[in-house]
Coordinates of C-alpha atoms in Angstrom, one line a residue:
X288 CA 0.0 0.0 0.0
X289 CA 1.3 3.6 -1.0
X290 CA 1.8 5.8 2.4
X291 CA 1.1 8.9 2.3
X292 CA 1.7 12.2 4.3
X293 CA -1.0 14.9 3.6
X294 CA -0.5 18.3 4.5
X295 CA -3.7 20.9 3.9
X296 CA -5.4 23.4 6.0
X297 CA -9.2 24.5 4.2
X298 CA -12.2 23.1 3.4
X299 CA -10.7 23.0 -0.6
X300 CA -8.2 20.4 0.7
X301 CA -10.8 18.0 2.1
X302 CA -12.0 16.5 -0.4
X303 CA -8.8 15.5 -1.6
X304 CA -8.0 14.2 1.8
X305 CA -10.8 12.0 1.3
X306 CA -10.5 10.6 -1.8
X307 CA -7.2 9.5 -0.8
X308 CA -9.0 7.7 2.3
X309 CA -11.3 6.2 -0.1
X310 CA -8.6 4.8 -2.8
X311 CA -6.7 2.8 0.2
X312 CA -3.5 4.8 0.3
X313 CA -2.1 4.9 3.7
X314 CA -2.3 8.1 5.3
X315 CA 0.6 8.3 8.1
X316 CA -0.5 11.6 9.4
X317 CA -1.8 14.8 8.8
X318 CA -0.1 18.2 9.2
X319 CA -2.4 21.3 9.1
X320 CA -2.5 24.7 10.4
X321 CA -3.0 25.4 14.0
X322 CA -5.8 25.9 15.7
X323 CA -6.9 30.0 15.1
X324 CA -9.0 32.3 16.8
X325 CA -12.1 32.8 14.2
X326 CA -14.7 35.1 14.0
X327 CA -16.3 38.1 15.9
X328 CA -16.0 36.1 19.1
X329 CA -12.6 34.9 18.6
X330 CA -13.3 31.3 19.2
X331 CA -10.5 29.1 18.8
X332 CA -11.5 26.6 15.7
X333 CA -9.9 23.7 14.0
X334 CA -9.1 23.9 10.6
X335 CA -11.7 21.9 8.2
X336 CA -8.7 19.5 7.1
X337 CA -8.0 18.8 11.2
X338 CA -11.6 17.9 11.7
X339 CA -11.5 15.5 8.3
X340 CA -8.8 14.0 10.1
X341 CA -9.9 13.4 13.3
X342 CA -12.6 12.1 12.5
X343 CA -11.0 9.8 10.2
X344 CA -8.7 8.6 13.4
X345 CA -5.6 9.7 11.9
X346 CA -2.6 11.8 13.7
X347 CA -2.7 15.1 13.2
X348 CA 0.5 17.8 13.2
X349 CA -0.3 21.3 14.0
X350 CA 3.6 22.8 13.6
X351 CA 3.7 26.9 14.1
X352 CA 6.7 27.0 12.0
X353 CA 7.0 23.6 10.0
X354 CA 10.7 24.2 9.0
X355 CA 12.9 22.6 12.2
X356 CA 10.4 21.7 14.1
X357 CA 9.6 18.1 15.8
X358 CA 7.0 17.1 13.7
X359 CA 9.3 18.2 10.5
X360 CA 11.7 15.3 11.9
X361 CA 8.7 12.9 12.0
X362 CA 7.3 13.5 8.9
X363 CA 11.0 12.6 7.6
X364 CA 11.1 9.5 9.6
X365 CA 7.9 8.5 8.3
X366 CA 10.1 8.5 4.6
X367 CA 6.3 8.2 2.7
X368 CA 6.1 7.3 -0.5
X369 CA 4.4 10.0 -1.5
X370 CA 3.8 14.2 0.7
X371 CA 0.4 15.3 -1.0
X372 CA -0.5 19.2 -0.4
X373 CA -3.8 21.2 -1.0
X374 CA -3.3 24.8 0.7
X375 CA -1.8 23.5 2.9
X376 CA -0.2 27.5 3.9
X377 CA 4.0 26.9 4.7
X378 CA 6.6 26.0 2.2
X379 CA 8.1 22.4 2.7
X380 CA 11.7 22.6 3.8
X381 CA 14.2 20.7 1.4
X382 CA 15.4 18.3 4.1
X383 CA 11.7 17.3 4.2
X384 CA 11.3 16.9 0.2
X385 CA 14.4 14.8 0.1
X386 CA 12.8 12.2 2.7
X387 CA 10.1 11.4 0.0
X388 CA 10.5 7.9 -1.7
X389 CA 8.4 8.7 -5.0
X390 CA 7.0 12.3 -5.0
X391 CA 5.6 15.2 -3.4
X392 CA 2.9 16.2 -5.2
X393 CA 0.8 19.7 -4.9
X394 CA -2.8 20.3 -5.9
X395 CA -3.0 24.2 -6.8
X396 CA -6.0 26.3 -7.8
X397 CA -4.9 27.8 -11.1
X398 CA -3.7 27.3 -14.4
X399 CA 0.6 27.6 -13.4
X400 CA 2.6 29.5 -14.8
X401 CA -0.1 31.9 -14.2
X402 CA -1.1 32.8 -10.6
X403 CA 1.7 31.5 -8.9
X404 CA 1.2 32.2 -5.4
X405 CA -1.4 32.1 -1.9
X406 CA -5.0 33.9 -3.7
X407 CA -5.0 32.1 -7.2
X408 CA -8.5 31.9 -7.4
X409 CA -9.1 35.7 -5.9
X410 CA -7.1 37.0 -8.6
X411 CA -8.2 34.6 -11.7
X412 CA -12.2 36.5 -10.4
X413 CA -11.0 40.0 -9.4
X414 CA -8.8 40.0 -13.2
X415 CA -12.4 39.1 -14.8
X416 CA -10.7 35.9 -16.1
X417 CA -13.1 33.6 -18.4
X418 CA -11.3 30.4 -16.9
X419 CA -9.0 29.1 -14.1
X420 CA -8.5 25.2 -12.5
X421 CA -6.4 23.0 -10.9
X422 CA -2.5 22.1 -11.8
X423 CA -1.1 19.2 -10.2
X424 CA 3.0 20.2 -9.9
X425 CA 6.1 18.5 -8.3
X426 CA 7.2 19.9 -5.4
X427 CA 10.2 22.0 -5.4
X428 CA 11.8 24.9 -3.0
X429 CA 10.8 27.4 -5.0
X430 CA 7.2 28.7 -4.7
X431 CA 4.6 26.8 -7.1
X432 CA 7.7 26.4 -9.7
X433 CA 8.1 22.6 -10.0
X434 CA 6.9 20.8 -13.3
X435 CA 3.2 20.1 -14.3
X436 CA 2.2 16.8 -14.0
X437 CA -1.5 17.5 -15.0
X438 CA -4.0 20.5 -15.5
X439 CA -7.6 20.6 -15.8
X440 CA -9.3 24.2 -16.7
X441 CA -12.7 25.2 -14.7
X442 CA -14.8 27.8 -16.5
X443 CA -15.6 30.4 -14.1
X444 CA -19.5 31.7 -14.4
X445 CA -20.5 35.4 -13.6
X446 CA -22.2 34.6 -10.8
X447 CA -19.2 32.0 -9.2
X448 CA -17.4 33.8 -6.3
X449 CA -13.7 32.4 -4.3
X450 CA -16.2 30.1 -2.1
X451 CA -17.9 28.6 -5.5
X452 CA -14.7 28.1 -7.1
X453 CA -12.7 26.9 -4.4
X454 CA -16.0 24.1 -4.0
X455 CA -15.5 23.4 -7.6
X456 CA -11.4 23.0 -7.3
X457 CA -11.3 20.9 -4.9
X458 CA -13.6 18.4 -6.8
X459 CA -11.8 18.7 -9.8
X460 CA -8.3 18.2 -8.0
X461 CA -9.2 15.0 -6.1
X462 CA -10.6 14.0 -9.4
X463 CA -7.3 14.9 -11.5
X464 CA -5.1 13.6 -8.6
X465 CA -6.5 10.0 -8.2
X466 CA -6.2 9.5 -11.9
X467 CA -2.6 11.2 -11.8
X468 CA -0.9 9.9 -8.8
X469 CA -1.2 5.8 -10.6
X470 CA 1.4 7.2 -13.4
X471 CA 3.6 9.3 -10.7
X472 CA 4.0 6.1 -8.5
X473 CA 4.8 3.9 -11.9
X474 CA 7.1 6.8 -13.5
X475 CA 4.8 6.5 -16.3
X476 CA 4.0 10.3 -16.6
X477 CA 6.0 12.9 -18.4
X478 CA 6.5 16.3 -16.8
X479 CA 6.3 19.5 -17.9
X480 CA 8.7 22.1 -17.3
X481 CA 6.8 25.5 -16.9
X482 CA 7.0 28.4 -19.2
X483 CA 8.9 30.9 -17.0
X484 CA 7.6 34.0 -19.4
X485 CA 4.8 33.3 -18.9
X486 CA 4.9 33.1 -14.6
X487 CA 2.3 35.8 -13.1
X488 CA 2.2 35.8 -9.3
X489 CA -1.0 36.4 -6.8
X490 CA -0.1 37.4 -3.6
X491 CA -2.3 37.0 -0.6
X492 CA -4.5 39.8 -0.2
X493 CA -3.0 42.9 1.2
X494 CA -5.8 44.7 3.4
X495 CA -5.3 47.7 1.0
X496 CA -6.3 46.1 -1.2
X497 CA -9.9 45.2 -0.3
X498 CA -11.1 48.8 -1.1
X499 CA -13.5 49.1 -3.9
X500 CA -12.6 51.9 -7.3
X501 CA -15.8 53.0 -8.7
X502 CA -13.6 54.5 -11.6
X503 CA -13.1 50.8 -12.6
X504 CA -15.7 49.7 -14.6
X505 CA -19.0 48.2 -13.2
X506 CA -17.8 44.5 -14.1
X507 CA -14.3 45.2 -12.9
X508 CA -16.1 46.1 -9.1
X509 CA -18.0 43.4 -9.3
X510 CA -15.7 41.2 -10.2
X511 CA -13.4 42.3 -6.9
X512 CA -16.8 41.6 -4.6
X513 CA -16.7 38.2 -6.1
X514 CA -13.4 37.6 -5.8
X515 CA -13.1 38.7 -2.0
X516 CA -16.6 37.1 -0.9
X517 CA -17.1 35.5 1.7
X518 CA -13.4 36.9 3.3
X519 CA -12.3 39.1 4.0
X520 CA -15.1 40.9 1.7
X521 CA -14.5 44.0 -0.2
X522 CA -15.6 47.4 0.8
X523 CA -16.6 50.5 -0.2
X524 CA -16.8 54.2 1.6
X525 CA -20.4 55.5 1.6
X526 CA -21.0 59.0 2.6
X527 CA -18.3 58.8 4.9
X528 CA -19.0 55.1 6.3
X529 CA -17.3 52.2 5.8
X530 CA -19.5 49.9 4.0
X531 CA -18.6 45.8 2.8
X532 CA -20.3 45.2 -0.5
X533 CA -21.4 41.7 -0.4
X534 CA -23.5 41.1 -3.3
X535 CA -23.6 43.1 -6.4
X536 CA -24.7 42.8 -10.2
X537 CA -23.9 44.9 -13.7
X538 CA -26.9 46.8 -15.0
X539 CA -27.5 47.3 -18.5
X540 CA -27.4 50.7 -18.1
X541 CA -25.1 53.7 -19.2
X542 CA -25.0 57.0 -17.2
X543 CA -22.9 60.1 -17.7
X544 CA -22.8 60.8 -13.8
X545 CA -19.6 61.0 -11.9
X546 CA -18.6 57.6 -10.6
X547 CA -20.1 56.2 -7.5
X548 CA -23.0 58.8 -7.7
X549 CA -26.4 57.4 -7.4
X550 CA -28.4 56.6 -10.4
X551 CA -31.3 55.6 -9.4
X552 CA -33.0 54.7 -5.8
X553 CA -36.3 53.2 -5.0
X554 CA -37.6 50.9 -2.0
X555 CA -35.7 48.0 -3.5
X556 CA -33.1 48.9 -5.7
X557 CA -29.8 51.2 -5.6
X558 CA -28.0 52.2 -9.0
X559 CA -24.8 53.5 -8.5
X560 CA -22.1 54.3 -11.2
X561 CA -18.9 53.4 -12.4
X562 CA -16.3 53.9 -14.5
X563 CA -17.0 54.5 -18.4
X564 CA -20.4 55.6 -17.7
X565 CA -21.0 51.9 -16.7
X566 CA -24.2 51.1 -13.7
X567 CA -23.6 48.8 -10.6
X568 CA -26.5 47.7 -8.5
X569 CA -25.8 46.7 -4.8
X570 CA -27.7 44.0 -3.7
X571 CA -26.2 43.1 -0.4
X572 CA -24.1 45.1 1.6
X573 CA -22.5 45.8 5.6
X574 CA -22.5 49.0 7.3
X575 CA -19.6 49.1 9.4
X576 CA -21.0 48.0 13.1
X577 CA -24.1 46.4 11.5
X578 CA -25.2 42.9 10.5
X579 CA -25.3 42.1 6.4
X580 CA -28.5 43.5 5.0
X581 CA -30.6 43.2 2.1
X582 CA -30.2 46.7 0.1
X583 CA -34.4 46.8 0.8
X584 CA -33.2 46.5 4.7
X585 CA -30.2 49.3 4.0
X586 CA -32.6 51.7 2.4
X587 CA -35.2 51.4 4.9
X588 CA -32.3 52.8 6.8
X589 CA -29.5 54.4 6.6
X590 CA -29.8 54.4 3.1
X591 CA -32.8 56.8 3.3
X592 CA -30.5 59.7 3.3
X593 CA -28.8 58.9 -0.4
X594 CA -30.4 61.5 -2.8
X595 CA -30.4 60.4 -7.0
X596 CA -27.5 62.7 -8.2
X597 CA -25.5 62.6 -5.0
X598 CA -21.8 61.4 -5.5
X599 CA -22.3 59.4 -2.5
X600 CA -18.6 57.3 -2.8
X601 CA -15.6 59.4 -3.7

């Protein structure tokens, strides 16, 4: 039987967890992220991959720093056969990449070269991309550089944010992995060396960045709503209050007011503008303080005071 080590930390990497479970190999342990604080209340939680583990009854390592640490030295003890990651959130120490028998494989969210880095799927959405998916790659020191074993593209759909894609990914992965890792373990597979021209990198996002531009065009903000829903959720600056823009949708609309003005307002429905002349309507938004709200709920409230002309974001 092939043993394992899986390392993984979201709800993505689950499923991959588990389709490993269900094709027999032999998972020697687990190493995830530890335990964080989550939420308004702060209350300590276990990563999604920890509680796929536990309750699979199988050890779990939780290292702060993987690189030196003891459970480092028993995950090189272990000498798998093969180190499996899915977001897992540390880079893998050489030392720990040389104690692998066949492989270490990763399972990323993107089409490598392109989106190299910790928000691939934020940035293949907030870049208004038509397409992204999953590229299994050989582990190597350098960040999401080693060869591509396998790639499968996911269309992404307007109305798909990170939480839609991510579900998608991670069915797709343990999909393209299980029919992959047969060939790695064989040698019967021919890597791909990756086109270093074409290497485009996402960061993870900076808190900076999260801010709304109403001189982008309508699709462009929506796009960046989508692609930082459900966290950390971008935001805009309404009459002076910082407000998270949850849900949004492109109008069919032109306008030649100023953008972020208000287009058009009734009980149900708020039309602000954009860049080019282009309409955005707000469907779901947070004032800052205030539970998410239904735009009918916001302009029952403080959205009565936004007047039809009024550059209300600037």
């Amino acid at each position: 039987m092939t043993t394992v080590v899986f390392m993984g930390t979201p709800q993505f990497a689950v499923p991959i967890l588990q389709g490993l479970l269900d094709q027999k190999y032999d998972i020697l342990c687990v190493v995830t992220q530890p335990d964080r604080p989550v939420g308004r209340k702060h209350r300590i939680s276990q990563s999604p991959v920890k509680q796929a583990a536990v309750a699979n009854h199988l050890p779990v390592f939780q290292p702060e720093k993987l690189s030196g640490s003891p459970e480092m030295q028993r995950v090189i003890d272990f000498h798998p056969d093969l180190i499996v990651t899915a977001a897992y959130g540390q880079f893998l120490p050489t030392k720990m990449l040389n104690a692998v028998k066949i492989a270490a494989v990763n399972v990323h969210g993107s089409l490598l070269p392109k989106y190299r880095g910790g928000a691939p799927v934020q940035y293949a959405i907030m870049n208004g991309d038509s397409e992204t998916g999953i590229s299994l790659i050989y582990m190597v020191k350098k960040m999401d550089a080693g060869d591509i074993l396998a790639q499968k593209a996911v269309p992404i759909q307007p109305d798909d944010d990170t939480e839609t894609m991510f579900d998608k990914l991670s069915i797709v992965g343990r999909d393209l992995l299980l029919a992959t890792l047969p060939k790695v373990i064989t040698g019967d597979i021919s890597p791909v060396p990756q086109d270093q021209d074409q290497v485009v990198f996402s960061p993870n996002i900076k808190p900076e960045e999260e801010q709304l531009d109403f001189n982008q065009t309508a699709f462009m903000v929506n796009a960046k709503v989508r692609a930082l829903r459900p966290d950390p959720v971008a935001y805009t600056v309404i009459n002076g209050k910082r407000t998270k823009i949850w849900r949004a949708q492109v109008v069919d609309q032109t306008t030649e007011m100023a953008p972020g003005s208000v287009v058009e307002k009734t009980k149900h429905q708020l039309l602000l503008s954009a860049g080019k002349g282009t309409v955005l309507s707000i469907q779901e938004l947070q004032p800052a303080g205030k539970p998410k709200q239904q735009i009918t709920d916001y302009l029952n409230g403080i959205g009565q005071s936004l007047k039809v002309g009024q550059q209300v974001i600037k």
